[in-house]
XYZ file of C-alpha atoms in Angstrom:
617
model
C -82.296 19.304 67.241
C -84.520 19.766 64.528
C -87.786 21.021 63.813
C -89.530 21.587 60.580
C -92.958 22.926 59.921
C -93.772 21.116 56.580
C -93.348 18.040 54.746
C -94.366 19.470 51.044
C -90.951 21.440 50.733
C -89.079 18.049 50.619
C -89.124 18.669 46.795
C -86.764 21.367 46.969
C -84.105 18.100 48.094
C -83.673 17.652 44.228
C -81.287 20.501 44.321
C -78.390 18.627 45.656
C -76.303 21.279 44.349
C -76.597 22.617 47.502
C -74.529 25.463 48.590
C -74.778 29.146 47.787
C -72.902 30.906 49.174
C -73.092 34.713 50.013
C -70.223 35.747 51.676
C -69.651 37.814 54.601
C -68.782 41.582 53.873
C -65.386 42.348 55.457
C -66.658 44.680 58.042
C -70.824 43.626 59.337
C -72.256 46.401 61.373
C -73.450 44.885 64.106
C -77.333 44.851 64.295
C -76.875 43.027 68.239
C -78.188 44.388 71.851
C -75.305 41.851 73.026
C -73.938 43.230 76.723
C -70.143 43.124 75.803
C -68.182 40.746 78.238
C -67.605 42.539 81.586
C -64.479 44.332 82.410
C -62.581 45.414 85.704
C -63.853 47.441 87.631
C -67.580 47.642 85.358
C -70.717 45.992 86.704
C -71.149 42.772 85.044
C -73.462 42.016 82.404
C -77.280 41.054 82.786
C -77.184 37.063 82.695
C -78.581 36.060 80.276
C -77.481 39.047 78.365
C -79.456 39.508 74.592
C -77.699 38.232 71.752
C -79.385 38.927 68.296
C -82.651 37.870 66.678
C -81.835 35.190 64.170
C -83.439 35.423 60.771
C -86.051 32.791 59.847
C -89.200 30.545 60.199
C -87.601 28.241 62.728
C -84.512 27.350 64.117
C -83.033 23.668 62.659
C -79.992 23.355 64.630
C -76.993 24.946 66.915
C -73.469 24.133 67.734
C -71.132 25.888 69.246
C -67.274 26.706 70.633
C -65.946 29.025 73.264
C -65.788 31.984 70.772
C -68.403 31.345 68.578
C -71.877 29.507 67.422
C -73.662 28.403 64.626
C -76.667 29.103 63.888
C -78.950 26.918 61.078
C -82.169 28.350 60.381
C -85.192 27.312 58.191
C -87.572 29.275 56.206
C -90.759 28.096 54.722
C -90.238 28.752 51.262
C -87.772 26.443 51.419
C -84.261 26.964 52.101
C -82.274 27.352 55.099
C -79.686 30.219 56.421
C -76.314 29.628 58.220
C -75.046 32.143 60.593
C -71.461 32.568 62.104
C -71.660 34.872 65.313
C -68.851 35.519 67.622
C -69.163 35.076 71.357
C -69.941 36.762 73.788
C -70.049 40.160 71.092
C -72.584 38.546 68.976
C -71.565 40.169 66.267
C -71.890 38.530 62.384
C -68.832 36.515 61.435
C -70.682 34.875 58.108
C -73.274 34.015 56.654
C -74.499 31.649 54.032
C -77.605 30.420 51.848
C -78.645 26.967 51.669
C -81.113 26.034 48.786
C -83.670 22.937 50.382
C -84.643 22.360 54.054
C -82.728 19.188 54.632
C -79.401 20.236 54.840
C -76.817 20.026 57.863
C -74.177 21.886 59.501
C -71.373 21.253 61.903
C -68.766 23.553 63.606
C -65.589 22.242 64.380
C -63.134 23.021 66.840
C -60.833 24.709 64.678
C -64.005 27.252 63.430
C -64.251 25.888 60.132
C -67.897 24.856 59.108
C -68.767 21.884 57.368
C -71.859 21.753 55.462
C -73.989 18.716 54.512
C -76.463 18.929 51.351
C -78.975 16.488 50.071
C -79.253 12.717 51.366
C -75.675 13.702 52.502
C -73.442 12.892 48.861
C -71.749 16.346 49.292
C -70.046 17.754 52.112
C -68.176 21.097 52.065
C -65.926 22.599 54.512
C -65.654 26.375 54.837
C -63.584 29.073 56.849
C -64.605 30.818 59.700
C -66.932 33.316 57.476
C -68.010 30.961 55.366
C -66.411 32.906 52.492
C -63.558 30.283 51.085
C -63.822 26.563 50.629
C -61.489 24.646 51.904
C -62.264 21.603 50.836
C -65.159 20.087 48.910
C -66.269 15.811 48.781
C -68.860 14.635 46.844
C -70.101 10.855 45.784
C -73.528 10.305 44.043
C -73.418 6.937 44.824
C -73.887 7.117 48.471
C -77.431 6.542 49.838
C -77.024 8.352 53.102
C -74.653 9.965 55.663
C -74.768 10.668 59.491
C -71.821 12.811 60.891
C -69.893 10.908 63.411
C -68.939 11.396 67.374
C -65.612 11.425 66.497
C -65.147 14.210 64.857
C -65.813 12.386 61.251
C -68.250 11.754 59.077
C -70.156 8.586 57.786
C -71.576 7.576 54.402
C -73.240 4.504 53.412
C -73.878 3.364 50.153
C -75.687 0.258 51.140
C -74.886 -3.352 50.871
C -72.263 -2.906 53.731
C -69.955 -0.294 52.091
C -69.199 2.321 54.087
C -67.091 5.418 53.994
C -65.360 7.417 56.713
C -64.271 11.180 55.522
C -62.311 13.054 57.756
C -63.814 15.935 58.678
C -60.115 17.843 58.829
C -58.889 17.761 55.391
C -61.830 15.700 53.542
C -59.800 12.744 53.083
C -61.863 9.289 52.183
C -61.205 5.500 53.980
C -64.413 3.414 52.385
C -64.616 -0.048 54.376
C -66.880 -3.456 53.270
C -68.593 -4.071 56.665
C -70.109 -7.175 55.567
C -73.151 -5.773 57.487
C -76.529 -4.323 55.911
C -75.819 -1.379 57.826
C -79.004 0.959 58.429
C -76.993 3.505 60.770
C -74.242 4.864 62.951
C -75.080 4.989 66.415
C -71.529 5.595 67.968
C -67.647 6.388 66.391
C -64.577 6.855 68.582
C -61.070 5.517 68.950
C -60.988 4.123 65.353
C -64.659 2.008 65.838
C -67.737 2.718 64.460
C -70.855 1.109 66.141
C -73.599 0.305 63.380
C -76.781 -0.910 63.696
C -77.951 -3.426 60.782
C -80.393 -6.043 60.084
C -79.467 -9.670 59.938
C -80.406 -12.558 57.467
C -83.130 -13.274 59.448
C -84.632 -9.276 59.663
C -83.583 -9.100 62.822
C -81.779 -5.704 63.933
C -78.647 -5.544 65.429
C -75.558 -3.430 66.839
C -71.881 -4.377 65.800
C -68.661 -2.252 66.981
C -66.770 -1.905 63.707
C -62.794 -1.628 63.802
C -62.110 0.786 60.878
C -58.372 -0.504 60.669
C -59.246 -4.507 60.670
C -62.595 -4.685 59.414
C -63.134 -6.702 62.416
C -67.181 -6.833 63.087
C -67.529 -7.588 67.116
C -71.483 -7.773 68.020
C -72.846 -5.687 71.093
C -75.961 -6.493 72.974
C -78.570 -4.269 72.516
C -79.490 -2.162 75.771
C -83.189 -1.606 75.379
C -82.028 1.913 76.643
C -82.811 5.275 74.200
C -80.371 6.161 72.102
C -78.893 9.758 71.592
C -77.066 9.119 68.079
C -75.350 12.530 67.674
C -74.038 12.115 70.828
C -72.947 8.907 70.876
C -74.724 8.435 74.219
C -77.645 6.031 75.554
C -79.939 6.573 78.390
C -82.980 5.152 80.455
C -85.118 6.802 83.631
C -85.333 4.872 86.600
C -88.346 6.486 88.534
C -87.069 10.166 88.938
C -83.709 9.437 88.518
C -81.937 9.688 84.670
C -78.924 7.372 83.846
C -76.641 7.988 80.891
C -73.765 6.269 79.500
C -71.581 6.824 76.015
C -72.254 3.761 73.882
C -68.838 1.368 74.325
C -68.012 3.455 77.855
C -67.868 1.743 81.092
C -68.722 4.509 83.649
C -72.791 5.560 84.496
C -73.388 9.050 84.797
C -77.123 9.910 87.128
C -79.041 12.624 87.536
C -81.927 13.090 89.922
C -84.612 14.679 89.005
C -85.702 16.292 85.302
C -87.423 13.436 84.223
C -89.340 14.968 81.544
C -85.816 17.064 79.867
C -83.963 16.082 76.925
C -80.734 16.046 76.008
C -80.132 19.444 73.435
C -76.892 19.196 73.165
C -73.130 17.698 74.496
C -69.324 19.275 74.205
C -67.072 18.232 75.949
C -68.710 16.286 78.756
C -71.094 18.611 79.325
C -74.615 17.772 78.891
C -76.952 20.538 78.390
C -80.619 19.327 78.937
C -83.972 21.184 77.769
C -87.499 21.529 78.924
C -90.316 23.547 78.946
C -89.307 26.575 81.170
C -85.832 25.609 81.670
C -82.369 24.902 81.259
C -79.956 22.264 83.273
C -75.935 22.091 82.200
C -74.840 18.293 83.487
C -71.133 18.175 83.975
C -70.712 14.701 83.682
C -66.900 14.286 84.528
C -67.604 16.063 87.799
C -71.008 15.289 88.670
C -72.161 19.581 88.847
C -74.814 20.987 87.521
C -76.611 24.834 86.360
C -79.967 25.294 85.808
C -81.426 28.371 84.762
C -85.350 29.422 84.201
C -86.196 30.131 80.807
C -88.243 29.094 77.367
C -85.463 27.454 74.990
C -86.290 25.433 71.606
C -82.859 25.265 70.486
C -79.449 25.425 72.259
C -75.654 24.903 72.265
C -72.745 24.548 74.155
C -70.142 26.854 73.501
C -67.178 26.577 76.417
C -68.345 28.373 79.735
C -71.283 29.675 77.703
C -74.109 28.420 76.708
C -76.604 29.992 73.417
C -79.907 29.324 73.564
C -82.886 30.755 71.443
C -86.450 31.068 73.094
C -88.399 30.317 70.356
C -89.262 34.124 68.681
C -85.445 34.140 66.847
C -84.128 35.708 70.021
C -80.868 34.408 70.935
C -79.095 34.595 74.285
C -76.067 34.231 76.025
C -76.190 32.142 79.777
C -72.514 32.246 81.219
C -73.376 30.111 83.886
C -69.871 29.930 85.178
C -70.371 32.554 86.718
C -72.809 30.881 89.404
C -71.990 28.136 91.835
C -73.043 24.581 90.612
C -75.059 22.418 92.274
C -73.397 18.945 93.719
C -76.792 17.146 95.092
C -78.321 15.986 91.741
C -75.461 14.600 89.970
C -73.340 11.329 90.128
C -71.242 8.902 88.384
C -71.165 5.273 88.892
C -67.788 2.751 87.903
C -68.637 -0.752 86.869
C -67.292 -1.980 90.042
C -69.323 -0.237 92.311
C -72.238 -1.410 89.995
C -71.131 -4.560 90.092
C -71.401 -4.036 94.196
C -74.644 -2.420 94.079
C -76.054 -5.659 91.796
C -74.415 -8.152 94.345
C -76.083 -6.694 97.384
C -79.639 -6.546 95.218
C -79.436 -9.799 94.687
C -78.554 -10.896 98.230
C -81.622 -8.491 99.988
C -83.855 -10.766 97.561
C -82.559 -13.853 98.650
C -82.483 -12.730 102.326
C -86.071 -11.314 102.576
C -87.681 -13.929 100.219
C -85.538 -16.992 100.357
C -85.099 -16.911 96.372
C -81.751 -17.102 94.895
C -81.339 -14.572 91.732
C -78.844 -15.259 89.197
C -77.485 -13.145 86.740
C -74.470 -12.143 84.067
C -73.395 -15.954 82.254
C -74.922 -17.901 84.865
C -78.504 -15.748 84.195
C -78.572 -18.191 81.119
C -77.589 -21.258 83.031
C -81.227 -22.631 83.578
C -81.336 -24.539 80.548
C -78.538 -27.107 82.748
C -81.838 -27.506 84.781
C -84.119 -29.229 82.189
C -85.524 -28.253 78.302
C -88.117 -25.698 78.569
C -88.776 -24.485 75.249
C -86.153 -22.015 75.266
C -82.473 -20.702 75.161
C -80.797 -17.356 76.609
C -78.358 -15.375 76.368
C -75.917 -14.845 78.423
C -76.451 -10.612 79.500
C -73.116 -9.214 81.099
C -73.873 -5.896 80.908
C -73.940 -4.490 84.509
C -76.287 -1.253 83.946
C -78.548 -3.709 82.796
C -78.729 -6.186 85.120
C -78.701 -3.267 87.972
C -82.054 -1.813 86.378
C -83.406 -5.778 86.621
C -82.533 -6.064 89.931
C -83.833 -2.739 91.597
C -87.014 -3.278 89.339
C -86.852 -7.021 91.400
C -86.397 -5.896 94.680
C -89.174 -3.076 94.630
C -91.402 -5.780 93.155
C -90.766 -8.200 95.809
C -91.097 -5.564 98.757
C -94.607 -4.825 97.527
C -95.524 -8.194 97.688
C -96.977 -9.583 101.315
C -94.199 -11.096 103.158
C -93.311 -14.467 103.234
C -95.595 -14.773 100.471
C -92.537 -16.326 97.996
C -92.333 -19.105 101.030
C -95.644 -20.091 100.871
C -95.566 -20.788 97.172
C -93.148 -23.515 98.048
C -95.046 -26.719 97.355
C -93.576 -30.412 97.577
C -91.246 -31.564 95.515
C -89.839 -28.066 94.999
C -87.716 -26.513 97.684
C -86.508 -23.392 95.847
C -87.397 -20.488 93.688
C -84.620 -19.742 91.014
C -84.532 -16.642 89.463
C -82.682 -16.482 86.045
C -81.731 -13.117 84.654
C -81.173 -13.630 81.137
C -80.259 -11.906 77.777
C -82.579 -12.567 75.037
C -84.716 -15.659 74.954
C -85.664 -17.843 71.509
C -87.559 -20.846 71.049
C -86.044 -24.305 70.409
C -87.454 -26.363 68.289
C -90.391 -24.233 67.898
C -91.806 -25.017 71.534
C -91.467 -21.265 72.691
C -93.334 -17.694 71.957
C -91.399 -15.742 69.443
C -91.021 -13.122 72.046
C -90.891 -13.945 75.303
C -90.508 -11.510 78.388
C -90.320 -14.620 80.361
C -91.434 -17.997 81.766
C -91.304 -20.073 84.594
C -90.882 -23.964 84.425
C -89.884 -26.716 87.078
C -86.641 -28.365 87.048
C -85.782 -31.487 89.876
C -86.866 -29.843 93.153
C -86.462 -26.385 91.388
C -89.317 -23.936 90.612
C -87.273 -21.685 87.204
C -88.160 -18.287 87.102
C -86.523 -16.992 84.226
C -86.708 -12.903 83.244
C -85.892 -11.942 79.409
C -83.226 -8.576 80.474
C -84.236 -7.337 77.026
C -87.073 -5.264 78.721
C -85.277 -4.108 81.613
C -84.972 -1.030 80.485
C -89.156 -0.157 80.885
C -89.658 -0.684 84.300
C -93.345 -0.649 84.562
C -93.475 -3.531 82.135
C -90.891 -5.619 83.683
C -92.475 -5.551 87.210
C -95.828 -6.411 85.306
C -93.736 -9.585 83.541
C -93.085 -10.526 87.419
C -96.423 -10.296 88.267
C -97.439 -12.462 85.322
C -94.986 -14.778 85.591
C -95.239 -14.877 89.693
C -99.232 -16.143 89.287
C -98.052 -19.117 87.415
C -96.184 -19.899 90.204
C -98.514 -19.271 92.863
C -100.914 -22.176 91.236
C -98.675 -24.292 92.566
C -99.787 -23.633 95.592
C -103.387 -23.528 94.793
C -103.182 -26.520 93.709
C -101.915 -27.801 96.980
C -104.991 -26.034 98.882
C -107.189 -27.794 96.551
C -106.237 -31.199 97.730
C -105.973 -29.880 101.588
C -109.370 -28.396 101.531
C -110.819 -30.274 99.874
C -111.894 -27.937 96.880
C -111.069 -27.373 93.314
C -110.254 -23.749 93.523
C -108.931 -23.581 89.622
C -111.687 -25.998 87.868
C -114.197 -22.870 88.636
C -112.434 -21.032 86.269
C -114.252 -22.921 83.526
C -117.608 -21.139 84.610
C -115.885 -18.166 83.183
C -115.793 -19.026 80.094
C -118.297 -17.903 77.275
C -118.145 -20.593 74.850
C -116.992 -24.389 75.033
C -114.032 -23.813 72.357
C -113.045 -20.649 74.309
C -109.517 -21.817 75.028
C -107.236 -22.639 72.301
C -105.218 -25.313 74.787
C -102.390 -24.363 72.826
C -100.156 -20.962 72.265
C -100.850 -21.132 68.393
C -103.574 -21.548 66.455
C -104.668 -24.265 63.568
C -102.016 -22.784 60.282
C -99.142 -22.878 63.542
C -99.088 -18.951 64.002
C -99.133 -17.165 67.628
C -102.321 -16.875 68.765
C -104.701 -13.261 67.378
C -107.624 -14.137 67.074
C -109.737 -11.278 68.583
C -113.206 -13.025 69.368
C -114.331 -12.486 73.077
C -111.577 -9.974 73.801
C -111.238 -5.995 73.906
C -110.158 -6.197 70.334
C -113.451 -7.620 68.959
C -115.590 -4.424 69.452
C -117.983 -5.715 72.198
C -119.016 -3.992 75.083
C -116.761 -3.930 78.387
C -119.299 -5.615 80.463
C -119.334 -8.421 77.535
C -115.475 -8.419 76.769
C -114.450 -12.700 78.799
C -110.961 -12.111 77.752
C -108.043 -9.050 77.673
C -106.033 -10.258 74.511
C -105.752 -13.448 72.232
C -102.748 -14.162 74.346
C -105.206 -14.795 77.385
C -107.466 -17.407 75.187
C -104.497 -19.909 74.988
C -104.850 -21.816 78.026
C -107.144 -20.986 81.902
C -103.471 -20.932 83.657
C -102.178 -17.919 81.017
C -106.017 -15.889 81.529
C -105.037 -16.062 85.193
C -101.824 -14.759 84.886
C -102.910 -12.124 82.308
C -105.529 -10.990 84.670
C -102.872 -10.810 87.655
C -100.595 -8.952 85.340
C -102.913 -6.299 84.322
C -104.276 -6.180 88.031
C -101.079 -5.266 89.465
C -100.458 -2.490 86.970
C -103.595 -0.795 87.913
C -104.910 2.475 86.765
C -102.000 2.498 84.181
C -102.959 -0.463 82.824
C -104.701 -0.138 79.259
C -106.902 -2.766 80.242
C -108.281 -0.852 83.796
C -111.504 0.203 82.349
C -112.524 -3.511 81.658
C -112.489 -4.476 85.366
C -115.134 -2.354 86.303
C -117.596 -4.878 85.647
C -119.187 -7.749 83.906
C -116.883 -10.898 83.137
C -113.626 -9.665 83.427
C -114.342 -7.965 87.613
C -116.320 -11.130 87.664
C -112.776 -13.386 86.707
C -110.930 -10.580 88.259
C -112.774 -10.723 92.415
C -112.826 -14.756 92.031
C -109.059 -14.541 91.750
C -108.222 -12.252 94.373
C -110.429 -14.339 96.475
C -108.703 -17.254 95.654
C -105.040 -15.793 96.411
C -106.555 -14.734 99.939
C -107.437 -18.008 101.118
C -104.750 -20.144 100.096
C -102.041 -17.986 100.982
C -101.898 -17.017 104.973
C -99.839 -13.924 103.965
C -102.421 -12.557 101.789
C -105.455 -13.504 103.768
C -103.757 -11.670 106.561
C -103.289 -8.259 104.515
C -105.605 -5.369 104.244
C -104.569 -4.022 101.020
C -102.238 -5.924 98.113
C -100.715 -4.517 95.298
C -102.963 -5.774 92.475
C -105.843 -5.283 94.021
C -106.303 -1.447 93.253
C -108.864 -1.847 90.817
C -111.094 -4.317 92.678
C -112.932 -4.127 96.225
C -112.288 -7.795 97.368
C -114.474 -10.506 98.379
C -113.858 -13.343 101.057
C -114.179 -16.659 99.128
C -117.126 -17.346 101.506
C -119.035 -15.866 98.601
C -118.229 -18.734 96.023
C -117.659 -21.408 98.363
C -120.917 -23.191 97.951
C -120.801 -22.306 93.873
C -117.721 -24.055 93.623
C -118.377 -27.048 95.732
C -121.308 -28.009 93.783
C -119.342 -27.242 90.509
C -118.648 -30.419 88.828
C -115.468 -29.556 86.369
C -115.290 -30.268 82.633
C -112.756 -32.670 80.929
C -110.499 -29.986 78.358
C -107.551 -29.099 77.219
């Protein structure tokens, strides 16, 4: 973890000479109050045991192995101090002062310490006492550098040139990647996962084989990246899902949604949050927890060393405690696939809608031209997240509503879980999270799995897209009842030119006109549209209304549903849905009615029957 209290001191970065060594004396008297490891016949030491007090205004970073811990402390005067202490005694083994506050250090398994100075153009390896230099690598042409997750260091020169420096001996292996690489995301088994920008300015990822130079594109999962540890994570409800970049198994943890990973070593992930630490054994699905304040921590073999925020270091011998085996778990790829098949089958059984994913998730293009092309998303974890959200969403809607959406000639609704969507021939939007269309006797709903990691937003998008499908049933209801339900929507327009009847403005750009919207500075009761997109078409306006009604109090527009034009639109839309869908008319409450108190359609019936539709669009 890095924590900096001032940016003005960045001027010190000009001092690239970097390392000013202060060799540790041959014998360093201990100033700690650490308790030595218990011997047979003696009472065990208190746990956690106090180790020592670290000098410095803050702790920048910590790393450890079984018999020692490395601490990097920062000082407001613009320098840092490295200290190495033995475990479990806490004896000082070495100390070094570093000029500037942007240096980094790594403790190797051998006990040696590698120090990176400046922007990454200089690496120097020292013995465990920080007194003797073992090797040094330096190249002033380096723009920046990062420690990898495979025990190597990666220096970036720009223009696609990256150099891998072995931390064992300082040997360098440059490689022309051909990618405008911007950062290292993970590295192991001779491959490095690089983030880069393509010719169109889009951020991409690719695995680069250091032996052959071949680059293999990787679809971005949309998860949070923990590049220092080569991990990615996503939280679904109260469950944290963790996976190694390039790995297959998924590690699960119930609870601790607000914790963050401070360290990971040899399959042991250390999490901290206010008032507690949790050690998570990824391999054997076990956890240990400790009630303690911690600002920085490190896994050190069978112990954990942490700083309490005052500069005091403590040693937690977690292996003396019984682990909890109820919180953590592991999913193999085959288990995920089994879950995915079961959830897709459950959606089909409960709603009648068929769900297609994987390679089939992009096959909507075989049913017609919808203005978009899709890339196949085959990551079973991304698919799992989407299916979980879809299943939860459909179970929130009243039973039978999805079958009520079928109107002639449509006989089936198919949901396609696709990868990235891109417009075809300029017809679609550049960043569509979903869309609907009609094929031959099939209603198509396509969801972009680039957004699957954001559960609430994914469900909001489902509400938006299903509103489009629901309009087919409302149109049929109009013919059956002789009432033009949707034409009356025009009566809510603030002006004749309120809708563009296009997704693009006069210049061909996607709509961004804030007039009549919440961004225009109007009073809440005067706002007629939630955003610019709502002004494209009346059906998009209605879908936007239902989308944010579904979001409820978590919606940034929740306050607009308390009165004025937005509330009036919402009440009318809710009344029409209850009127045209038997499953909704019989329901005591609906998932999109938490922000309004619904009224019966009879409230509007006389006005709707008397309304004369205008020719528009």
